[in-house]
Amino acid sequence: MYRNKKIILISHCLLNVNAKVNGLAKYKGVQNELIKLLIDQGIGIIQLPCPEMGCAGIRRWGQVKEQLDTPYFIKYCNEIFTPILDQVIDYQKNGYKVIAIIGVDGSPSCGVGQTCSSEKWGGELANYQNTEEIKNDIKMVNESGIFMEQIKRLLEDNHLYIPMLSVEEDNPANSVVNIQRFLKGEI
């Protein structure tokens, strides 16, 4: 049997950048360095659904965490992760190891260590006299995105612990090195 029984869950856009908000793609299709590393290590990949794409489609505007922190979006995140959670439980029950979840830092949904935040971002853009003021209010904060928060909560509710790692898209090479070190047990 050739299976190594190791699996990683990854954010949707790492395998399909086309799901990202227009203007945010940093690569053409897939995050090559990361996916090549996982393939070379023989690790199975489960692609998480993209909650932003599922709720607002491809023509959506960029959002911040505060805009997604609603009962509706949280409920949707729980609904779309539940089938994945069921797979994780079944895999683990049958001797497989889900070794990590890889998110995308900066994302209001899939950020692991950082997400974008703003108290001012939102509303009708045409009504703002000074859009620079609201754009300048957007900042990165050391928090997880809404989807990753819900995934962590659902895992904890089921007494599961899976390490969460992230790709920093402005420095993917460094992120891949850190993920490689994690896979080797160095961190």
PDB file of C-alpha atoms in Angstrom:
ATOM      1  CA  MET A   1       0.000   0.000   0.000  1.00  0.00           C
ATOM      2  CA  TYR A   2       1.459   3.335  -1.068  1.00  0.00           C
ATOM      3  CA  ARG A   3      -0.546   5.656   1.175  1.00  0.00           C
ATOM      4  CA  ASN A   4       1.369   7.597   3.782  1.00  0.00           C
ATOM      5  CA  LYS A   5      -1.943   8.561   5.421  1.00  0.00           C
ATOM      6  CA  LYS A   6      -0.967  12.222   5.814  1.00  0.00           C
ATOM      7  CA  ILE A   7      -3.369  14.982   4.814  1.00  0.00           C
ATOM      8  CA  ILE A   8      -3.319  18.781   4.876  1.00  0.00           C
ATOM      9  CA  LEU A   9      -6.293  21.124   4.587  1.00  0.00           C
ATOM     10  CA  ILE A  10      -5.542  24.289   2.619  1.00  0.00           C
ATOM     11  CA  SER A  11      -7.365  27.505   1.873  1.00  0.00           C
ATOM     12  CA  HIS A  12      -9.203  27.414  -1.418  1.00  0.00           C
ATOM     13  CA  CYS A  13      -7.210  30.142  -3.183  1.00  0.00           C
ATOM     14  CA  LEU A  14      -3.903  28.326  -2.686  1.00  0.00           C
ATOM     15  CA  LEU A  15      -5.160  25.824  -5.278  1.00  0.00           C
ATOM     16  CA  ASN A  16      -7.337  28.301  -7.201  1.00  0.00           C
ATOM     17  CA  VAL A  17      -6.277  31.951  -7.134  1.00  0.00           C
ATOM     18  CA  ASN A  18      -9.249  32.755  -9.382  1.00  0.00           C
ATOM     19  CA  ALA A  19     -11.471  32.773  -6.280  1.00  0.00           C
ATOM     20  CA  LYS A  20      -9.666  35.801  -4.815  1.00  0.00           C
ATOM     21  CA  VAL A  21     -10.996  39.346  -4.973  1.00  0.00           C
ATOM     22  CA  ASN A  22     -10.008  40.936  -8.297  1.00  0.00           C
ATOM     23  CA  GLY A  23      -6.633  42.625  -8.011  1.00  0.00           C
ATOM     24  CA  LEU A  24      -5.296  40.490  -5.151  1.00  0.00           C
ATOM     25  CA  ALA A  25      -3.837  37.532  -7.073  1.00  0.00           C
ATOM     26  CA  LYS A  26      -0.094  37.109  -6.540  1.00  0.00           C
ATOM     27  CA  TYR A  27       0.264  34.056  -8.841  1.00  0.00           C
ATOM     28  CA  LYS A  28      -1.410  32.725 -11.977  1.00  0.00           C
ATOM     29  CA  GLY A  29      -3.290  29.632 -10.832  1.00  0.00           C
ATOM     30  CA  VAL A  30      -1.940  27.752  -7.826  1.00  0.00           C
ATOM     31  CA  GLN A  31       0.633  28.672  -5.183  1.00  0.00           C
ATOM     32  CA  ASN A  32       3.325  26.599  -6.925  1.00  0.00           C
ATOM     33  CA  GLU A  33       5.995  26.525  -4.213  1.00  0.00           C
ATOM     34  CA  LEU A  34       3.590  25.270  -1.556  1.00  0.00           C
ATOM     35  CA  ILE A  35       1.748  22.777  -3.737  1.00  0.00           C
ATOM     36  CA  LYS A  36       5.028  21.362  -5.098  1.00  0.00           C
ATOM     37  CA  LEU A  37       6.295  20.919  -1.528  1.00  0.00           C
ATOM     38  CA  LEU A  38       3.143  19.027  -0.506  1.00  0.00           C
ATOM     39  CA  ILE A  39       3.231  16.855  -3.639  1.00  0.00           C
ATOM     40  CA  ASP A  40       6.928  16.078  -3.154  1.00  0.00           C
ATOM     41  CA  GLN A  41       6.222  15.076   0.461  1.00  0.00           C
ATOM     42  CA  GLY A  42       3.388  12.780  -0.690  1.00  0.00           C
ATOM     43  CA  ILE A  43       0.823  14.629   1.419  1.00  0.00           C
ATOM     44  CA  GLY A  44      -2.844  14.472   0.454  1.00  0.00           C
ATOM     45  CA  ILE A  45      -4.562  17.830   0.013  1.00  0.00           C
ATOM     46  CA  ILE A  46      -8.110  18.771   0.955  1.00  0.00           C
ATOM     47  CA  GLN A  47      -9.119  22.124  -0.526  1.00  0.00           C
ATOM     48  CA  LEU A  48     -11.285  24.119   1.849  1.00  0.00           C
ATOM     49  CA  PRO A  49     -14.237  25.956   0.298  1.00  0.00           C
ATOM     50  CA  CYS A  50     -13.906  29.734  -0.081  1.00  0.00           C
ATOM     51  CA  PRO A  51     -16.563  31.325   2.140  1.00  0.00           C
ATOM     52  CA  GLU A  52     -16.232  34.760   0.526  1.00  0.00           C
ATOM     53  CA  MET A  53     -16.679  33.346  -2.983  1.00  0.00           C
ATOM     54  CA  GLY A  54     -19.597  31.235  -1.782  1.00  0.00           C
ATOM     55  CA  CYS A  55     -21.369  34.212  -0.222  1.00  0.00           C
ATOM     56  CA  ALA A  56     -20.574  37.053  -2.599  1.00  0.00           C
ATOM     57  CA  GLY A  57     -19.205  35.593  -5.835  1.00  0.00           C
ATOM     58  CA  ILE A  58     -16.261  36.615  -7.961  1.00  0.00           C
ATOM     59  CA  ARG A  59     -17.255  40.283  -8.420  1.00  0.00           C
ATOM     60  CA  ARG A  60     -17.235  41.070  -4.704  1.00  0.00           C
ATOM     61  CA  TRP A  61     -15.337  44.002  -3.210  1.00  0.00           C
ATOM     62  CA  GLY A  62     -12.517  43.437  -0.766  1.00  0.00           C
ATOM     63  CA  GLN A  63     -13.708  43.207   2.815  1.00  0.00           C
ATOM     64  CA  VAL A  64     -12.274  43.402   6.311  1.00  0.00           C
ATOM     65  CA  LYS A  65     -12.834  41.103   9.269  1.00  0.00           C
ATOM     66  CA  GLU A  66     -15.424  43.365  10.883  1.00  0.00           C
ATOM     67  CA  GLN A  67     -17.657  43.116   7.795  1.00  0.00           C
ATOM     68  CA  LEU A  68     -17.616  39.329   7.937  1.00  0.00           C
ATOM     69  CA  ASP A  69     -18.107  39.089  11.693  1.00  0.00           C
ATOM     70  CA  THR A  70     -21.867  38.616  11.399  1.00  0.00           C
ATOM     71  CA  PRO A  71     -24.148  35.789  12.519  1.00  0.00           C
ATOM     72  CA  TYR A  72     -24.962  35.050   8.864  1.00  0.00           C
ATOM     73  CA  PHE A  73     -21.371  34.692   7.684  1.00  0.00           C
ATOM     74  CA  ILE A  74     -20.401  32.702  10.774  1.00  0.00           C
ATOM     75  CA  LYS A  75     -23.334  30.338  10.197  1.00  0.00           C
ATOM     76  CA  TYR A  76     -22.289  29.943   6.567  1.00  0.00           C
ATOM     77  CA  CYS A  77     -18.682  29.179   7.580  1.00  0.00           C
ATOM     78  CA  ASN A  78     -19.917  26.490   9.952  1.00  0.00           C
ATOM     79  CA  GLU A  79     -22.171  24.994   7.257  1.00  0.00           C
ATOM     80  CA  ILE A  80     -19.439  24.754   4.632  1.00  0.00           C
ATOM     81  CA  PHE A  81     -16.830  23.372   7.029  1.00  0.00           C
ATOM     82  CA  THR A  82     -19.053  20.674   8.564  1.00  0.00           C
ATOM     83  CA  PRO A  83     -18.626  18.199   5.639  1.00  0.00           C
ATOM     84  CA  ILE A  84     -14.849  18.720   5.837  1.00  0.00           C
ATOM     85  CA  LEU A  85     -14.973  18.176   9.602  1.00  0.00           C
ATOM     86  CA  ASP A  86     -16.819  14.901   9.018  1.00  0.00           C
ATOM     87  CA  GLN A  87     -14.030  13.802   6.653  1.00  0.00           C
ATOM     88  CA  VAL A  88     -11.362  14.772   9.193  1.00  0.00           C
ATOM     89  CA  ILE A  89     -13.101  12.761  11.917  1.00  0.00           C
ATOM     90  CA  ASP A  90     -13.450   9.743   9.619  1.00  0.00           C
ATOM     91  CA  TYR A  91      -9.847   9.940   8.432  1.00  0.00           C
ATOM     92  CA  GLN A  92      -8.517  10.159  11.985  1.00  0.00           C
ATOM     93  CA  LYS A  93     -10.760   7.339  13.141  1.00  0.00           C
ATOM     94  CA  ASN A  94      -9.192   5.167  10.449  1.00  0.00           C
ATOM     95  CA  GLY A  95      -5.539   5.854  11.198  1.00  0.00           C
ATOM     96  CA  TYR A  96      -4.889   8.865   8.989  1.00  0.00           C
ATOM     97  CA  LYS A  97      -3.223  12.014  10.285  1.00  0.00           C
ATOM     98  CA  VAL A  98      -4.463  15.467   9.342  1.00  0.00           C
ATOM     99  CA  ILE A  99      -1.173  17.202   9.993  1.00  0.00           C
ATOM    100  CA  ALA A 100      -2.076  20.860   9.467  1.00  0.00           C
ATOM    101  CA  ILE A 101      -4.406  23.485   8.112  1.00  0.00           C
ATOM    102  CA  ILE A 102      -2.790  26.126   5.908  1.00  0.00           C
ATOM    103  CA  GLY A 103      -4.480  29.509   5.637  1.00  0.00           C
ATOM    104  CA  VAL A 104      -3.593  32.811   3.995  1.00  0.00           C
ATOM    105  CA  ASP A 105      -2.432  35.609   6.259  1.00  0.00           C
ATOM    106  CA  GLY A 106      -4.097  38.941   5.569  1.00  0.00           C
ATOM    107  CA  SER A 107      -7.388  37.355   4.554  1.00  0.00           C
ATOM    108  CA  PRO A 108     -10.467  38.422   6.540  1.00  0.00           C
ATOM    109  CA  SER A 109     -11.651  34.809   6.275  1.00  0.00           C
ATOM    110  CA  CYS A 110      -8.575  32.587   6.099  1.00  0.00           C
ATOM    111  CA  GLY A 111      -5.946  34.564   7.962  1.00  0.00           C
ATOM    112  CA  VAL A 112      -4.234  32.465  10.627  1.00  0.00           C
ATOM    113  CA  GLY A 113      -1.899  34.910  12.354  1.00  0.00           C
ATOM    114  CA  GLN A 114      -2.970  38.113  10.645  1.00  0.00           C
ATOM    115  CA  THR A 115      -6.139  39.529   9.162  1.00  0.00           C
ATOM    116  CA  CYS A 116      -7.169  42.880   7.720  1.00  0.00           C
ATOM    117  CA  SER A 117      -9.217  45.142   9.950  1.00  0.00           C
ATOM    118  CA  SER A 118     -10.928  48.533   9.822  1.00  0.00           C
ATOM    119  CA  GLU A 119     -13.609  50.237  11.852  1.00  0.00           C
ATOM    120  CA  LYS A 120     -14.381  52.624   8.977  1.00  0.00           C
ATOM    121  CA  TRP A 121     -14.400  50.297   5.943  1.00  0.00           C
ATOM    122  CA  GLY A 122     -17.937  49.735   4.636  1.00  0.00           C
ATOM    123  CA  GLY A 123     -20.960  51.564   3.327  1.00  0.00           C
ATOM    124  CA  GLU A 124     -21.531  53.258  -0.021  1.00  0.00           C
ATOM    125  CA  LEU A 125     -18.167  54.202  -1.462  1.00  0.00           C
ATOM    126  CA  ALA A 126     -19.628  56.935  -3.696  1.00  0.00           C
ATOM    127  CA  ASN A 127     -20.875  58.781  -0.601  1.00  0.00           C
ATOM    128  CA  TYR A 128     -17.387  59.299   0.839  1.00  0.00           C
ATOM    129  CA  GLN A 129     -15.776  62.665   0.168  1.00  0.00           C
ATOM    130  CA  ASN A 130     -12.361  61.354   1.171  1.00  0.00           C
ATOM    131  CA  THR A 131     -11.846  57.687   0.318  1.00  0.00           C
ATOM    132  CA  GLU A 132      -8.182  57.917   1.339  1.00  0.00           C
ATOM    133  CA  GLU A 133      -9.279  58.318   4.956  1.00  0.00           C
ATOM    134  CA  ILE A 134     -11.157  55.019   4.968  1.00  0.00           C
ATOM    135  CA  LYS A 135      -8.477  53.223   2.919  1.00  0.00           C
ATOM    136  CA  ASN A 136      -5.830  54.420   5.364  1.00  0.00           C
ATOM    137  CA  ASP A 137      -7.838  52.967   8.258  1.00  0.00           C
ATOM    138  CA  ILE A 138      -7.292  49.415   6.969  1.00  0.00           C
ATOM    139  CA  LYS A 139      -4.565  47.673   8.934  1.00  0.00           C
ATOM    140  CA  MET A 140      -3.241  44.203   9.616  1.00  0.00           C
ATOM    141  CA  VAL A 141      -3.965  42.878  13.091  1.00  0.00           C
ATOM    142  CA  ASN A 142      -2.572  39.781  14.789  1.00  0.00           C
ATOM    143  CA  GLU A 143      -5.813  37.806  14.742  1.00  0.00           C
ATOM    144  CA  SER A 144      -7.313  34.981  12.737  1.00  0.00           C
ATOM    145  CA  GLY A 145      -9.902  35.505  10.036  1.00  0.00           C
ATOM    146  CA  ILE A 146     -13.533  34.556  10.637  1.00  0.00           C
ATOM    147  CA  PHE A 147     -13.435  31.208   8.770  1.00  0.00           C
ATOM    148  CA  MET A 148     -10.280  30.084  10.572  1.00  0.00           C
ATOM    149  CA  GLU A 149     -11.790  31.096  13.927  1.00  0.00           C
ATOM    150  CA  GLN A 150     -14.829  28.952  13.188  1.00  0.00           C
ATOM    151  CA  ILE A 151     -12.729  26.013  12.000  1.00  0.00           C
ATOM    152  CA  LYS A 152     -10.699  26.141  15.209  1.00  0.00           C
ATOM    153  CA  ARG A 153     -13.867  26.309  17.315  1.00  0.00           C
ATOM    154  CA  LEU A 154     -15.509  23.392  15.493  1.00  0.00           C
ATOM    155  CA  LEU A 155     -12.356  21.297  15.858  1.00  0.00           C
ATOM    156  CA  GLU A 156     -12.139  22.103  19.579  1.00  0.00           C
ATOM    157  CA  ASP A 157     -15.835  21.242  19.998  1.00  0.00           C
ATOM    158  CA  ASN A 158     -14.926  17.796  18.638  1.00  0.00           C
ATOM    159  CA  HIS A 159     -11.771  17.507  20.799  1.00  0.00           C
ATOM    160  CA  LEU A 160      -9.493  17.769  17.769  1.00  0.00           C
ATOM    161  CA  TYR A 161      -6.277  19.757  17.576  1.00  0.00           C
ATOM    162  CA  ILE A 162      -4.762  20.433  14.178  1.00  0.00           C
ATOM    163  CA  PRO A 163      -1.911  22.946  13.886  1.00  0.00           C
ATOM    164  CA  MET A 164      -2.712  26.014  11.801  1.00  0.00           C
ATOM    165  CA  LEU A 165      -0.025  27.397   9.500  1.00  0.00           C
ATOM    166  CA  SER A 166      -0.173  30.206   6.984  1.00  0.00           C
ATOM    167  CA  VAL A 167       1.143  31.514   3.718  1.00  0.00           C
ATOM    168  CA  GLU A 168       2.143  35.148   3.780  1.00  0.00           C
ATOM    169  CA  GLU A 169       1.525  36.072   0.164  1.00  0.00           C
ATOM    170  CA  ASP A 170       3.971  38.988   0.162  1.00  0.00           C
ATOM    171  CA  ASN A 171       6.701  36.528   1.172  1.00  0.00           C
ATOM    172  CA  PRO A 172       5.613  33.054   0.018  1.00  0.00           C
ATOM    173  CA  ALA A 173       9.158  31.681  -0.152  1.00  0.00           C
ATOM    174  CA  ASN A 174       9.681  32.329   3.568  1.00  0.00           C
ATOM    175  CA  SER A 175       6.271  30.814   4.359  1.00  0.00           C
ATOM    176  CA  VAL A 176       7.076  27.676   2.378  1.00  0.00           C
ATOM    177  CA  VAL A 177      10.421  27.345   4.194  1.00  0.00           C
ATOM    178  CA  ASN A 178       8.573  27.551   7.528  1.00  0.00           C
ATOM    179  CA  ILE A 179       5.980  25.000   6.390  1.00  0.00           C
ATOM    180  CA  GLN A 180       8.790  22.708   5.231  1.00  0.00           C
ATOM    181  CA  ARG A 181      10.475  23.052   8.629  1.00  0.00           C
ATOM    182  CA  PHE A 182       7.136  22.192  10.293  1.00  0.00           C
ATOM    183  CA  LEU A 183       6.776  19.089   8.116  1.00  0.00           C
ATOM    184  CA  LYS A 184      10.298  18.003   9.133  1.00  0.00           C
ATOM    185  CA  GLY A 185       9.397  18.468  12.810  1.00  0.00           C
ATOM    186  CA  GLU A 186      11.820  21.355  13.289  1.00  0.00           C
ATOM    187  CA  ILE A 187       9.163  23.783  14.525  1.00  0.00           C
TER     188      ILE A 187
END
